[in-house]
Amino acid sequence: MSHLTDEKTAREKRALALKLKRDEHEERARAIREREKFVGLQIAPTASFEDDAEGREPGDTNWSGYGFDVHPHVTFISAFFLTAFIILTLMFKADAEEIFAAGLAFITQKAGWFLVLVTNVFILACLYFAISRFGKIRIGGNDAKPEFSTLSWYAMLLSAGMGIGLMFWSVGEPMFHFGAPSPMFSGMQAETPEAAQAAMGVTYFHWGLHPWAIYAVVGLGLAFFAYNRGLPLTIRSIFYPLLGNRIYGFWGNLIDILSVLATLVGLATSLGLGVKQINAGLNFLFGIQISVATQVTLIVVITGIATLSVMAGLDSGVKRLSQANMVLAALFLLFMLLVGPTIYILGGFTQNLGYYFTIFPELSLWTETFRETNWQGSWTVFYWAWWISWSPFVGMFIARISKGRTVKEFVLGVILIPTLLSFVWMSVFGGSAIFLQAHGTADIVAAVKDDVATAMFVMLSNFPLSEVLSLVAVVLVTIFFITSSDSGSLVVDHLTS
């Protein structure tokens, strides 16, 4: 009798657990359906646990009128420095080039070790937040529900995080390293099986856990202080534990000014790569000349489209474009996997994954100290600086779309899924390019050395429906350009208002 009672109790518990899970799913779906439409990134500060806003409201010191609503200090000082930078660069091009080169060399040679070290701290911080008691904290409070479905959330993460970069470097970077292995692999011969393995391992490293850990830390800090502590959704709020109410004064303004400049510079780098690849694709398809004039025209046209998208808001513009782009990218990836060297790609992905984790500790802490080279200045250190410059922009965007998720769900979602998808993408396109090069079918290494923007299209020309594939690639880069521009515009508009 006792046995039957225990079995009945167990069934009742299972039924209750299923009902609670079903109710939770329905509650999440209803919260997504019934929430207000998003236009910008701003939120009205509300606190679930503590309120550090002290009655302050976003924009309570703004200048409003004539259709404008701006934060005077952040807006005008950022605009002044940006305008002065552009004018001086155009007026003194040769001098500016020397100064930029000297600055880059100084940072990579003198401070490269610091960037290498600090990116590892980001990973450790993420791991701690995910597995500690803090992982149970829900962004927005215990009763908060996600405002986007999980699929939409991942689509926006990828589109904002590194969409253009994945398109530009998925063929270019593996082929660079295949043709000229990193000096970390001392004495390794180019274009050998060992070089192929090393090339994919280094590419995984640059597009793997480290960049997404940077985004996760910044995004988590912003989400927590905005949704759980009632502070404005701006970078200054992360510094509240150090500055207190001074985030509303000079120091807070300085932080947001630097965030605006970093966002614009980091975004300009990515959009510059994107427009070069679009130009290369149009040249391959239609013979349109590769030139600065063509690229400027493309930027003007695509930015006009992006302006319409950003005016439509986060729901109608960025979300829908991101979802459409993810579907198109998935079809593109699947087609290439099927028509390409499928077994080679799948075997390479598996082996590359193991190799990545094998060399992960050494790559993560390698600083090129005992060599008379500065290879990292053009690769690892450049990437880490690039990701950090993007972190205010991507972090703020991720924070805005992540209400209702636990800290553990946020950290694991932001780091693991995008990292895994990046690895798959690099394996399909980078692996296909290495296969063609290793079997003498195409000289993609030469194409990369000549113009890395053409690498994707040179590779695609060796597969069926090459013109259709190239057109799809151009469309993908264009939409990634638009979504990155949209996200950046929303963030800069938000910081300056």
GROMACS .gro file of C-alpha atoms in nm:
model
  497
    1MET     CA    1   0.000   0.000   0.000
    2SER     CA    2   0.284   0.235   0.089
    3HIS     CA    3   0.441   0.164  -0.249
    4LEU     CA    4   0.119   0.261  -0.432
    5THR     CA    5   0.090   0.581  -0.228
    6ASP     CA    6   0.449   0.677  -0.307
    7GLU     CA    7   0.393   0.611  -0.679
    8LYS     CA    8   0.075   0.823  -0.678
    9THR     CA    9   0.257   1.104  -0.501
   10ALA     CA   10   0.540   1.089  -0.755
   11ARG     CA   11   0.288   1.108  -1.043
   12GLU     CA   12   0.118   1.407  -0.884
   13LYS     CA   13   0.452   1.583  -0.842
   14ARG     CA   14   0.545   1.518  -1.206
   15ALA     CA   15   0.206   1.646  -1.321
   16LEU     CA   16   0.244   1.956  -1.106
   17ALA     CA   17   0.595   2.019  -1.239
   18LEU     CA   18   0.470   1.988  -1.599
   19LYS     CA   19   0.179   2.223  -1.525
   20LEU     CA   20   0.409   2.482  -1.368
   21LYS     CA   21   0.647   2.457  -1.663
   22ARG     CA   22   0.357   2.496  -1.907
   23ASP     CA   23   0.219   2.793  -1.713
   24GLU     CA   24   0.563   2.956  -1.708
   25HIS     CA   25   0.594   2.912  -2.086
   26GLU     CA   26   0.247   3.061  -2.142
   27GLU     CA   27   0.323   3.349  -1.905
   28ARG     CA   28   0.643   3.429  -2.096
   29ALA     CA   29   0.464   3.417  -2.429
   30ARG     CA   30   0.186   3.646  -2.302
   31ALA     CA   31   0.442   3.893  -2.163
   32ILE     CA   32   0.608   3.913  -2.506
   33ARG     CA   33   0.275   3.958  -2.686
   34GLU     CA   34   0.134   4.220  -2.452
   35ARG     CA   35   0.437   4.439  -2.381
   36GLU     CA   36   0.455   4.788  -2.527
   37LYS     CA   37   0.633   4.835  -2.858
   38PHE     CA   38   0.997   4.938  -2.836
   39VAL     CA   39   1.110   5.251  -3.017
   40GLY     CA   40   1.444   5.337  -2.862
   41LEU     CA   41   1.663   5.188  -2.590
   42GLN     CA   42   1.554   5.408  -2.300
   43ILE     CA   43   1.371   5.259  -2.006
   44ALA     CA   44   1.199   5.430  -1.718
   45PRO     CA   45   1.416   5.339  -1.415
   46THR     CA   46   1.227   5.100  -1.191
   47ALA     CA   47   1.392   4.889  -0.925
   48SER     CA   48   1.301   4.545  -0.802
   49PHE     CA   49   1.544   4.518  -0.513
   50GLU     CA   50   1.698   4.859  -0.442
   51ASP     CA   51   1.652   5.204  -0.592
   52ASP     CA   52   1.973   5.399  -0.642
   53ALA     CA   53   1.819   5.646  -0.886
   54GLU     CA   54   1.708   5.877  -0.599
   55GLY     CA   55   1.424   6.019  -0.801
   56ARG     CA   56   1.638   6.094  -1.105
   57GLU     CA   57   1.485   6.037  -1.448
   58PRO     CA   58   1.667   5.979  -1.778
   59GLY     CA   59   1.702   6.312  -1.957
   60ASP     CA   60   1.595   6.526  -1.660
   61THR     CA   61   1.873   6.776  -1.745
   62ASN     CA   62   1.829   6.761  -2.124
   63TRP     CA   63   1.785   7.052  -2.360
   64SER     CA   64   1.457   7.012  -2.547
   65GLY     CA   65   1.304   7.206  -2.833
   66TYR     CA   66   1.267   7.228  -3.211
   67GLY     CA   67   1.226   6.851  -3.229
   68PHE     CA   68   1.547   6.779  -3.035
   69ASP     CA   69   1.595   6.630  -2.690
   70VAL     CA   70   1.967   6.605  -2.610
   71HIS     CA   71   2.204   6.580  -2.316
   72PRO     CA   72   2.404   6.900  -2.368
   73HIS     CA   73   2.738   6.791  -2.223
   74VAL     CA   74   2.757   6.447  -2.383
   75THR     CA   75   2.610   6.554  -2.719
   76PHE     CA   76   2.805   6.872  -2.790
   77ILE     CA   77   3.141   6.765  -2.648
   78SER     CA   78   3.126   6.431  -2.834
   79ALA     CA   79   3.027   6.611  -3.155
   80PHE     CA   80   3.310   6.863  -3.111
   81PHE     CA   81   3.580   6.600  -3.064
   82LEU     CA   82   3.447   6.382  -3.345
   83THR     CA   83   3.420   6.673  -3.589
   84ALA     CA   84   3.766   6.802  -3.498
   85PHE     CA   85   3.911   6.453  -3.539
   86ILE     CA   86   3.758   6.410  -3.886
   87ILE     CA   87   3.857   6.758  -4.009
   88LEU     CA   88   4.215   6.734  -3.884
   89THR     CA   89   4.254   6.386  -4.031
   90LEU     CA   90   4.132   6.504  -4.372
   91MET     CA   91   4.348   6.818  -4.362
   92PHE     CA   92   4.669   6.644  -4.259
   93LYS     CA   93   4.638   6.295  -4.404
   94ALA     CA   94   5.009   6.208  -4.410
   95ASP     CA   95   5.070   6.336  -4.057
   96ALA     CA   96   4.756   6.163  -3.932
   97GLU     CA   97   4.869   5.835  -4.085
   98GLU     CA   98   5.206   5.861  -3.907
   99ILE     CA   99   5.041   5.949  -3.575
  100PHE     CA  100   4.792   5.662  -3.602
  101ALA     CA  101   5.067   5.415  -3.692
  102ALA     CA  102   5.284   5.534  -3.403
  103GLY     CA  103   4.990   5.518  -3.163
  104LEU     CA  104   4.898   5.169  -3.276
  105ALA     CA  105   5.257   5.049  -3.241
  106PHE     CA  106   5.287   5.202  -2.894
  107ILE     CA  107   4.962   5.049  -2.768
  108THR     CA  108   5.025   4.703  -2.914
  109GLN     CA  109   5.388   4.686  -2.799
  110LYS     CA  110   5.357   4.853  -2.457
  111ALA     CA  111   5.003   4.769  -2.349
  112GLY     CA  112   4.933   4.452  -2.548
  113TRP     CA  113   5.007   4.235  -2.246
  114PHE     CA  114   4.740   4.423  -2.047
  115LEU     CA  115   4.471   4.366  -2.309
  116VAL     CA  116   4.566   3.997  -2.326
  117LEU     CA  117   4.544   3.967  -1.948
  118VAL     CA  118   4.223   4.162  -1.897
  119THR     CA  119   4.024   3.965  -2.156
  120ASN     CA  120   4.093   3.652  -1.953
  121VAL     CA  121   3.963   3.830  -1.644
  122PHE     CA  122   3.637   3.887  -1.833
  123ILE     CA  123   3.602   3.512  -1.890
  124LEU     CA  124   3.669   3.433  -1.523
  125ALA     CA  125   3.418   3.697  -1.415
  126CYS     CA  126   3.152   3.547  -1.642
  127LEU     CA  127   3.220   3.199  -1.509
  128TYR     CA  128   3.190   3.325  -1.151
  129PHE     CA  129   2.862   3.508  -1.212
  130ALA     CA  130   2.711   3.207  -1.390
  131ILE     CA  131   2.793   2.936  -1.133
  132SER     CA  132   2.777   3.136  -0.809
  133ARG     CA  133   2.465   3.232  -0.613
  134PHE     CA  134   2.441   3.545  -0.830
  135GLY     CA  135   2.341   3.325  -1.122
  136LYS     CA  136   1.990   3.293  -0.977
  137ILE     CA  137   1.924   3.670  -0.986
  138ARG     CA  138   1.664   3.760  -1.247
  139ILE     CA  139   1.723   4.076  -1.448
  140GLY     CA  140   1.430   4.304  -1.368
  141GLY     CA  141   1.327   4.126  -1.050
  142ASN     CA  142   1.176   3.791  -0.958
  143ASP     CA  143   0.853   3.852  -1.150
  144ALA     CA  144   1.012   3.989  -1.468
  145LYS     CA  145   0.941   3.810  -1.796
  146PRO     CA  146   1.155   3.812  -2.115
  147GLU     CA  147   1.043   4.073  -2.369
  148PHE     CA  148   1.170   3.877  -2.670
  149SER     CA  149   1.150   3.511  -2.760
  150THR     CA  150   1.473   3.316  -2.724
  151LEU     CA  151   1.511   3.285  -3.102
  152SER     CA  152   1.466   3.661  -3.153
  153TRP     CA  153   1.709   3.726  -2.869
  154TYR     CA  154   1.982   3.514  -3.026
  155ALA     CA  155   1.917   3.664  -3.370
  156MET     CA  156   1.969   4.018  -3.236
  157LEU     CA  157   2.275   3.910  -3.036
  158LEU     CA  158   2.448   3.778  -3.346
  159SER     CA  159   2.342   4.060  -3.578
  160ALA     CA  160   2.462   4.329  -3.340
  161GLY     CA  161   2.765   4.143  -3.206
  162MET     CA  162   2.981   4.053  -3.505
  163GLY     CA  163   2.775   3.983  -3.816
  164ILE     CA  164   2.983   4.187  -4.061
  165GLY     CA  165   3.307   4.056  -3.913
  166LEU     CA  166   3.201   3.695  -3.958
  167MET     CA  167   3.119   3.756  -4.322
  168PHE     CA  168   3.443   3.945  -4.389
  169TRP     CA  169   3.691   3.726  -4.201
  170SER     CA  170   3.536   3.377  -4.226
  171VAL     CA  171   3.746   3.307  -4.536
  172GLY     CA  172   4.010   3.577  -4.503
  173GLU     CA  173   4.149   3.501  -4.158
  174PRO     CA  174   4.191   3.122  -4.188
  175MET     CA  175   4.363   3.174  -4.524
  176PHE     CA  176   4.593   3.442  -4.382
  177HIS     CA  177   4.709   3.205  -4.109
  178PHE     CA  178   4.722   2.909  -4.347
  179GLY     CA  179   4.957   3.103  -4.575
  180ALA     CA  180   5.160   3.258  -4.291
  181PRO     CA  181   5.128   3.075  -3.956
  182SER     CA  182   5.150   3.268  -3.630
  183PRO     CA  183   5.503   3.292  -3.485
  184MET     CA  184   5.365   3.115  -3.177
  185PHE     CA  185   5.389   2.798  -3.386
  186SER     CA  186   5.763   2.828  -3.430
  187GLY     CA  187   5.902   2.684  -3.754
  188MET     CA  188   5.565   2.572  -3.889
  189GLN     CA  189   5.557   2.551  -4.268
  190ALA     CA  190   5.282   2.734  -4.455
  191GLU     CA  191   5.006   2.549  -4.639
  192THR     CA  192   5.062   2.218  -4.461
  193PRO     CA  193   4.811   2.009  -4.263
  194GLU     CA  194   4.968   2.146  -3.945
  195ALA     CA  195   4.925   2.502  -4.074
  196ALA     CA  196   4.558   2.432  -4.153
  197GLN     CA  197   4.500   2.308  -3.799
  198ALA     CA  198   4.681   2.607  -3.648
  199ALA     CA  199   4.494   2.850  -3.876
  200MET     CA  200   4.154   2.728  -3.764
  201GLY     CA  201   4.262   2.715  -3.399
  202VAL     CA  202   4.375   3.079  -3.404
  203THR     CA  203   4.059   3.184  -3.591
  204TYR     CA  204   3.843   3.010  -3.331
  205PHE     CA  205   4.040   3.188  -3.061
  206HIS     CA  206   3.978   3.534  -3.208
  207TRP     CA  207   3.606   3.472  -3.258
  208GLY     CA  208   3.531   3.253  -2.958
  209LEU     CA  209   3.483   3.291  -2.585
  210HIS     CA  210   3.692   3.605  -2.531
  211PRO     CA  211   3.495   3.862  -2.735
  212TRP     CA  212   3.160   3.737  -2.613
  213ALA     CA  213   3.283   3.741  -2.253
  214ILE     CA  214   3.367   4.110  -2.297
  215TYR     CA  215   3.017   4.178  -2.426
  216ALA     CA  216   2.859   3.968  -2.150
  217VAL     CA  217   3.032   4.149  -1.862
  218VAL     CA  218   2.944   4.494  -1.993
  219GLY     CA  219   2.590   4.391  -2.087
  220LEU     CA  220   2.528   4.221  -1.754
  221GLY     CA  221   2.651   4.522  -1.557
  222LEU     CA  222   2.425   4.754  -1.754
  223ALA     CA  223   2.123   4.524  -1.730
  224PHE     CA  224   2.161   4.475  -1.354
  225PHE     CA  225   2.207   4.842  -1.265
  226ALA     CA  226   1.927   4.953  -1.499
  227TYR     CA  227   1.664   4.690  -1.424
  228ASN     CA  228   1.750   4.590  -1.068
  229ARG     CA  229   1.893   4.911  -0.920
  230GLY     CA  230   1.682   5.171  -1.100
  231LEU     CA  231   1.971   5.354  -1.270
  232PRO     CA  232   1.974   5.491  -1.628
  233LEU     CA  233   2.068   5.245  -1.901
  234THR     CA  234   2.401   5.411  -1.981
  235ILE     CA  235   2.764   5.313  -1.931
  236ARG     CA  236   2.802   5.557  -1.641
  237SER     CA  237   2.568   5.343  -1.430
  238ILE     CA  238   2.820   5.056  -1.418
  239PHE     CA  239   3.050   5.288  -1.222
  240TYR     CA  240   2.791   5.367  -0.954
  241PRO     CA  241   2.963   5.148  -0.689
  242LEU     CA  242   3.280   5.360  -0.737
  243LEU     CA  243   3.136   5.705  -0.805
  244GLY     CA  244   2.799   5.705  -0.634
  245ASN     CA  245   2.586   6.007  -0.729
  246ARG     CA  246   2.881   6.155  -0.915
  247ILE     CA  247   2.768   5.950  -1.216
  248TYR     CA  248   2.517   6.231  -1.272
  249GLY     CA  249   2.794   6.493  -1.293
  250PHE     CA  250   3.131   6.548  -1.461
  251TRP     CA  251   3.262   6.193  -1.426
  252GLY     CA  252   2.944   6.037  -1.556
  253ASN     CA  253   2.940   6.273  -1.853
  254LEU     CA  254   3.304   6.191  -1.928
  255ILE     CA  255   3.231   5.817  -1.923
  256ASP     CA  256   2.940   5.855  -2.165
  257ILE     CA  257   3.143   6.083  -2.395
  258LEU     CA  258   3.418   5.821  -2.415
  259SER     CA  259   3.151   5.556  -2.476
  260VAL     CA  260   3.007   5.754  -2.768
  261LEU     CA  261   3.351   5.801  -2.926
  262ALA     CA  262   3.448   5.435  -2.872
  263THR     CA  263   3.118   5.317  -3.021
  264LEU     CA  264   3.153   5.535  -3.331
  265VAL     CA  265   3.517   5.438  -3.391
  266GLY     CA  266   3.453   5.065  -3.341
  267LEU     CA  267   3.142   5.081  -3.559
  268ALA     CA  268   3.329   5.269  -3.831
  269THR     CA  269   3.587   4.988  -3.845
  270SER     CA  270   3.321   4.722  -3.897
  271LEU     CA  271   3.115   4.921  -4.144
  272GLY     CA  272   3.432   5.003  -4.338
  273LEU     CA  273   3.507   4.631  -4.372
  274GLY     CA  274   3.146   4.566  -4.468
  275VAL     CA  275   3.131   4.824  -4.747
  276LYS     CA  276   3.460   4.697  -4.891
  277GLN     CA  277   3.315   4.348  -4.911
  278ILE     CA  278   2.990   4.472  -5.066
  279ASN     CA  279   3.193   4.663  -5.326
  280ALA     CA  280   3.402   4.350  -5.397
  281GLY     CA  281   3.086   4.142  -5.439
  282LEU     CA  282   2.927   4.392  -5.677
  283ASN     CA  283   3.252   4.400  -5.874
  284PHE     CA  284   3.248   4.020  -5.900
  285LEU     CA  285   2.882   4.010  -6.003
  286PHE     CA  286   2.835   4.321  -6.215
  287GLY     CA  287   3.183   4.459  -6.278
  288ILE     CA  288   3.121   4.770  -6.064
  289GLN     CA  289   3.455   4.940  -6.002
  290ILE     CA  290   3.626   4.896  -5.665
  291SER     CA  291   3.698   5.251  -5.555
  292VAL     CA  292   3.657   5.494  -5.268
  293ALA     CA  293   3.388   5.681  -5.462
  294THR     CA  294   3.184   5.363  -5.507
  295GLN     CA  295   3.220   5.276  -5.139
  296VAL     CA  296   3.115   5.625  -5.027
  297THR     CA  297   2.808   5.599  -5.252
  298LEU     CA  298   2.725   5.259  -5.103
  299ILE     CA  299   2.760   5.397  -4.751
  300VAL     CA  300   2.523   5.685  -4.830
  301VAL     CA  301   2.260   5.457  -4.987
  302ILE     CA  302   2.276   5.185  -4.721
  303THR     CA  303   2.282   5.441  -4.438
  304GLY     CA  304   1.965   5.593  -4.584
  305ILE     CA  305   1.797   5.252  -4.566
  306ALA     CA  306   1.933   5.203  -4.214
  307THR     CA  307   1.787   5.540  -4.111
  308LEU     CA  308   1.440   5.424  -4.214
  309SER     CA  309   1.492   5.102  -4.022
  310VAL     CA  310   1.607   5.273  -3.703
  311MET     CA  311   1.311   5.514  -3.726
  312ALA     CA  312   1.084   5.208  -3.728
  313GLY     CA  313   1.218   5.118  -3.383
  314LEU     CA  314   1.357   4.811  -3.215
  315ASP     CA  315   1.051   4.593  -3.275
  316SER     CA  316   0.959   4.684  -3.630
  317GLY     CA  317   1.308   4.754  -3.761
  318VAL     CA  318   1.604   4.587  -3.593
  319LYS     CA  319   1.422   4.274  -3.472
  320ARG     CA  320   1.262   4.190  -3.806
  321LEU     CA  321   1.578   4.256  -4.005
  322SER     CA  322   1.780   4.047  -3.759
  323GLN     CA  323   1.536   3.756  -3.785
  324ALA     CA  324   1.531   3.773  -4.165
  325ASN     CA  325   1.909   3.788  -4.176
  326MET     CA  326   1.946   3.490  -3.948
  327VAL     CA  327   1.714   3.282  -4.168
  328LEU     CA  328   1.904   3.382  -4.482
  329ALA     CA  329   2.240   3.319  -4.312
  330ALA     CA  330   2.124   2.975  -4.193
  331LEU     CA  331   2.014   2.880  -4.547
  332PHE     CA  332   2.343   3.009  -4.688
  333LEU     CA  333   2.539   2.809  -4.430
  334LEU     CA  334   2.338   2.492  -4.487
  335PHE     CA  335   2.373   2.514  -4.866
  336MET     CA  336   2.750   2.560  -4.841
  337LEU     CA  337   2.773   2.268  -4.601
  338LEU     CA  338   2.587   2.044  -4.845
  339VAL     CA  339   2.757   2.147  -5.172
  340GLY     CA  340   3.099   2.190  -5.015
  341PRO     CA  341   3.334   1.922  -4.881
  342THR     CA  342   3.077   1.813  -4.621
  343ILE     CA  343   3.275   1.538  -4.447
  344TYR     CA  344   3.589   1.753  -4.447
  345ILE     CA  345   3.395   2.042  -4.288
  346LEU     CA  346   3.227   1.827  -4.021
  347GLY     CA  347   3.548   1.643  -3.938
  348GLY     CA  348   3.736   1.972  -3.931
  349PHE     CA  349   3.481   2.129  -3.696
  350THR     CA  350   3.516   1.842  -3.452
  351GLN     CA  351   3.896   1.844  -3.466
  352ASN     CA  352   3.919   2.223  -3.455
  353LEU     CA  353   3.703   2.230  -3.145
  354GLY     CA  354   3.933   1.989  -2.964
  355TYR     CA  355   4.243   2.173  -3.082
  356TYR     CA  356   4.098   2.508  -2.968
  357PHE     CA  357   4.048   2.385  -2.613
  358THR     CA  358   4.391   2.216  -2.617
  359ILE     CA  359   4.581   2.536  -2.701
  360PHE     CA  360   4.334   2.767  -2.524
  361PRO     CA  361   4.552   2.836  -2.215
  362GLU     CA  362   4.865   2.912  -2.417
  363LEU     CA  363   4.686   3.127  -2.676
  364SER     CA  364   4.497   3.313  -2.405
  365LEU     CA  365   4.814   3.425  -2.228
  366TRP     CA  366   5.069   3.436  -2.512
  367THR     CA  367   5.218   3.788  -2.537
  368GLU     CA  368   5.502   3.737  -2.788
  369THR     CA  369   5.746   3.863  -2.522
  370PHE     CA  370   6.051   3.660  -2.627
  371ARG     CA  371   6.034   3.744  -2.997
  372GLU     CA  372   6.139   4.043  -3.204
  373THR     CA  373   5.797   4.052  -3.370
  374ASN     CA  374   5.464   4.231  -3.329
  375TRP     CA  375   5.232   3.979  -3.492
  376GLN     CA  376   4.974   4.024  -3.218
  377GLY     CA  377   4.952   4.395  -3.293
  378SER     CA  378   4.778   4.312  -3.620
  379TRP     CA  379   4.574   4.022  -3.485
  380THR     CA  380   4.502   3.932  -3.122
  381VAL     CA  381   4.563   4.273  -2.962
  382PHE     CA  382   4.383   4.446  -3.250
  383TYR     CA  383   4.085   4.214  -3.206
  384TRP     CA  384   4.070   4.260  -2.829
  385ALA     CA  385   4.082   4.638  -2.866
  386TRP     CA  386   3.817   4.618  -3.138
  387TRP     CA  387   3.584   4.409  -2.922
  388ILE     CA  388   3.636   4.639  -2.624
  389SER     CA  389   3.555   4.944  -2.839
  390TRP     CA  390   3.233   4.767  -2.940
  391SER     CA  391   3.143   4.667  -2.584
  392PRO     CA  392   2.955   4.988  -2.486
  393PHE     CA  393   2.746   4.958  -2.799
  394VAL     CA  394   2.684   4.583  -2.799
  395GLY     CA  395   2.666   4.562  -2.419
  396MET     CA  396   2.398   4.830  -2.399
  397PHE     CA  397   2.200   4.672  -2.680
  398ILE     CA  398   2.220   4.326  -2.518
  399ALA     CA  399   2.118   4.471  -2.182
  400ARG     CA  400   1.812   4.637  -2.333
  401ILE     CA  401   1.681   4.314  -2.486
  402SER     CA  402   1.759   4.085  -2.190
  403LYS     CA  403   1.507   4.177  -1.923
  404GLY     CA  404   1.347   3.875  -1.758
  405ARG     CA  405   1.644   3.640  -1.795
  406THR     CA  406   1.845   3.510  -1.502
  407VAL     CA  407   2.212   3.603  -1.471
  408LYS     CA  408   2.308   3.243  -1.547
  409GLU     CA  409   2.081   3.232  -1.852
  410PHE     CA  410   2.218   3.568  -1.968
  411VAL     CA  411   2.586   3.476  -1.932
  412LEU     CA  412   2.559   3.129  -2.084
  413GLY     CA  413   2.330   3.252  -2.360
  414VAL     CA  414   2.550   3.546  -2.456
  415ILE     CA  415   2.875   3.347  -2.449
  416LEU     CA  416   2.810   2.985  -2.546
  417ILE     CA  417   2.550   2.995  -2.825
  418PRO     CA  418   2.708   3.279  -3.031
  419THR     CA  419   3.053   3.126  -2.981
  420LEU     CA  420   2.937   2.783  -3.103
  421LEU     CA  421   2.759   2.935  -3.404
  422SER     CA  422   3.068   3.140  -3.487
  423PHE     CA  423   3.276   2.820  -3.481
  424VAL     CA  424   3.031   2.645  -3.714
  425TRP     CA  425   3.035   2.943  -3.953
  426MET     CA  426   3.415   2.961  -3.957
  427SER     CA  427   3.441   2.586  -4.009
  428VAL     CA  428   3.208   2.585  -4.310
  429PHE     CA  429   3.355   2.883  -4.494
  430GLY     CA  430   3.713   2.876  -4.367
  431GLY     CA  431   3.726   2.497  -4.395
  432SER     CA  432   3.594   2.505  -4.753
  433ALA     CA  433   3.857   2.764  -4.848
  434ILE     CA  434   4.140   2.560  -4.695
  435PHE     CA  435   4.011   2.247  -4.874
  436LEU     CA  436   4.020   2.426  -5.211
  437GLN     CA  437   4.369   2.563  -5.144
  438ALA     CA  438   4.512   2.235  -5.015
  439HIS     CA  439   4.381   2.043  -5.319
  440GLY     CA  440   4.506   2.301  -5.568
  441THR     CA  441   4.157   2.390  -5.689
  442ALA     CA  442   4.194   2.763  -5.624
  443ASP     CA  443   4.463   3.001  -5.498
  444ILE     CA  444   4.265   3.177  -5.229
  445VAL     CA  445   4.580   3.266  -5.032
  446ALA     CA  446   4.687   3.487  -5.325
  447ALA     CA  447   4.341   3.644  -5.340
  448VAL     CA  448   4.357   3.725  -4.968
  449LYS     CA  449   4.700   3.885  -5.005
  450ASP     CA  450   4.575   4.087  -5.302
  451ASP     CA  451   4.247   4.204  -5.143
  452VAL     CA  452   4.097   4.022  -4.848
  453ALA     CA  453   3.752   4.167  -4.928
  454THR     CA  454   3.737   3.946  -5.238
  455ALA     CA  455   3.824   3.622  -5.058
  456MET     CA  456   3.464   3.511  -4.997
  457PHE     CA  457   3.371   3.561  -5.363
  458VAL     CA  458   3.681   3.388  -5.498
  459MET     CA  459   3.595   3.087  -5.285
  460LEU     CA  460   3.227   3.087  -5.386
  461SER     CA  461   3.324   3.094  -5.755
  462ASN     CA  462   3.438   2.732  -5.718
  463PHE     CA  463   3.095   2.601  -5.613
  464PRO     CA  464   2.764   2.549  -5.795
  465LEU     CA  465   2.539   2.855  -5.840
  466SER     CA  466   2.835   3.077  -5.760
  467GLU     CA  467   2.665   3.395  -5.883
  468VAL     CA  468   2.354   3.327  -5.674
  469LEU     CA  469   2.570   3.251  -5.370
  470SER     CA  470   2.770   3.569  -5.423
  471LEU     CA  471   2.449   3.772  -5.447
  472VAL     CA  472   2.325   3.614  -5.123
  473ALA     CA  473   2.658   3.703  -4.960
  474VAL     CA  474   2.624   4.066  -5.073
  475VAL     CA  475   2.268   4.081  -4.937
  476LEU     CA  476   2.380   3.931  -4.605
  477VAL     CA  477   2.664   4.179  -4.563
  478THR     CA  478   2.429   4.463  -4.654
  479ILE     CA  479   2.168   4.362  -4.395
  480PHE     CA  480   2.440   4.307  -4.134
  481PHE     CA  481   2.561   4.658  -4.223
  482ILE     CA  482   2.209   4.792  -4.166
  483THR     CA  483   2.148   4.607  -3.837
  484SER     CA  484   2.490   4.707  -3.700
  485SER     CA  485   2.428   5.067  -3.806
  486ASP     CA  486   2.079   5.054  -3.653
  487SER     CA  487   2.204   4.917  -3.323
  488GLY     CA  488   2.488   5.169  -3.313
  489SER     CA  489   2.252   5.455  -3.395
  490LEU     CA  490   2.010   5.351  -3.121
  491VAL     CA  491   2.295   5.333  -2.869
  492VAL     CA  492   2.453   5.667  -2.965
  493ASP     CA  493   2.112   5.837  -2.973
  494HIS     CA  494   2.045   5.691  -2.632
  495LEU     CA  495   2.377   5.801  -2.482
  496THR     CA  496   2.339   6.155  -2.612
  497SER     CA  497   1.978   6.200  -2.501
   0.00000   0.00000   0.00000
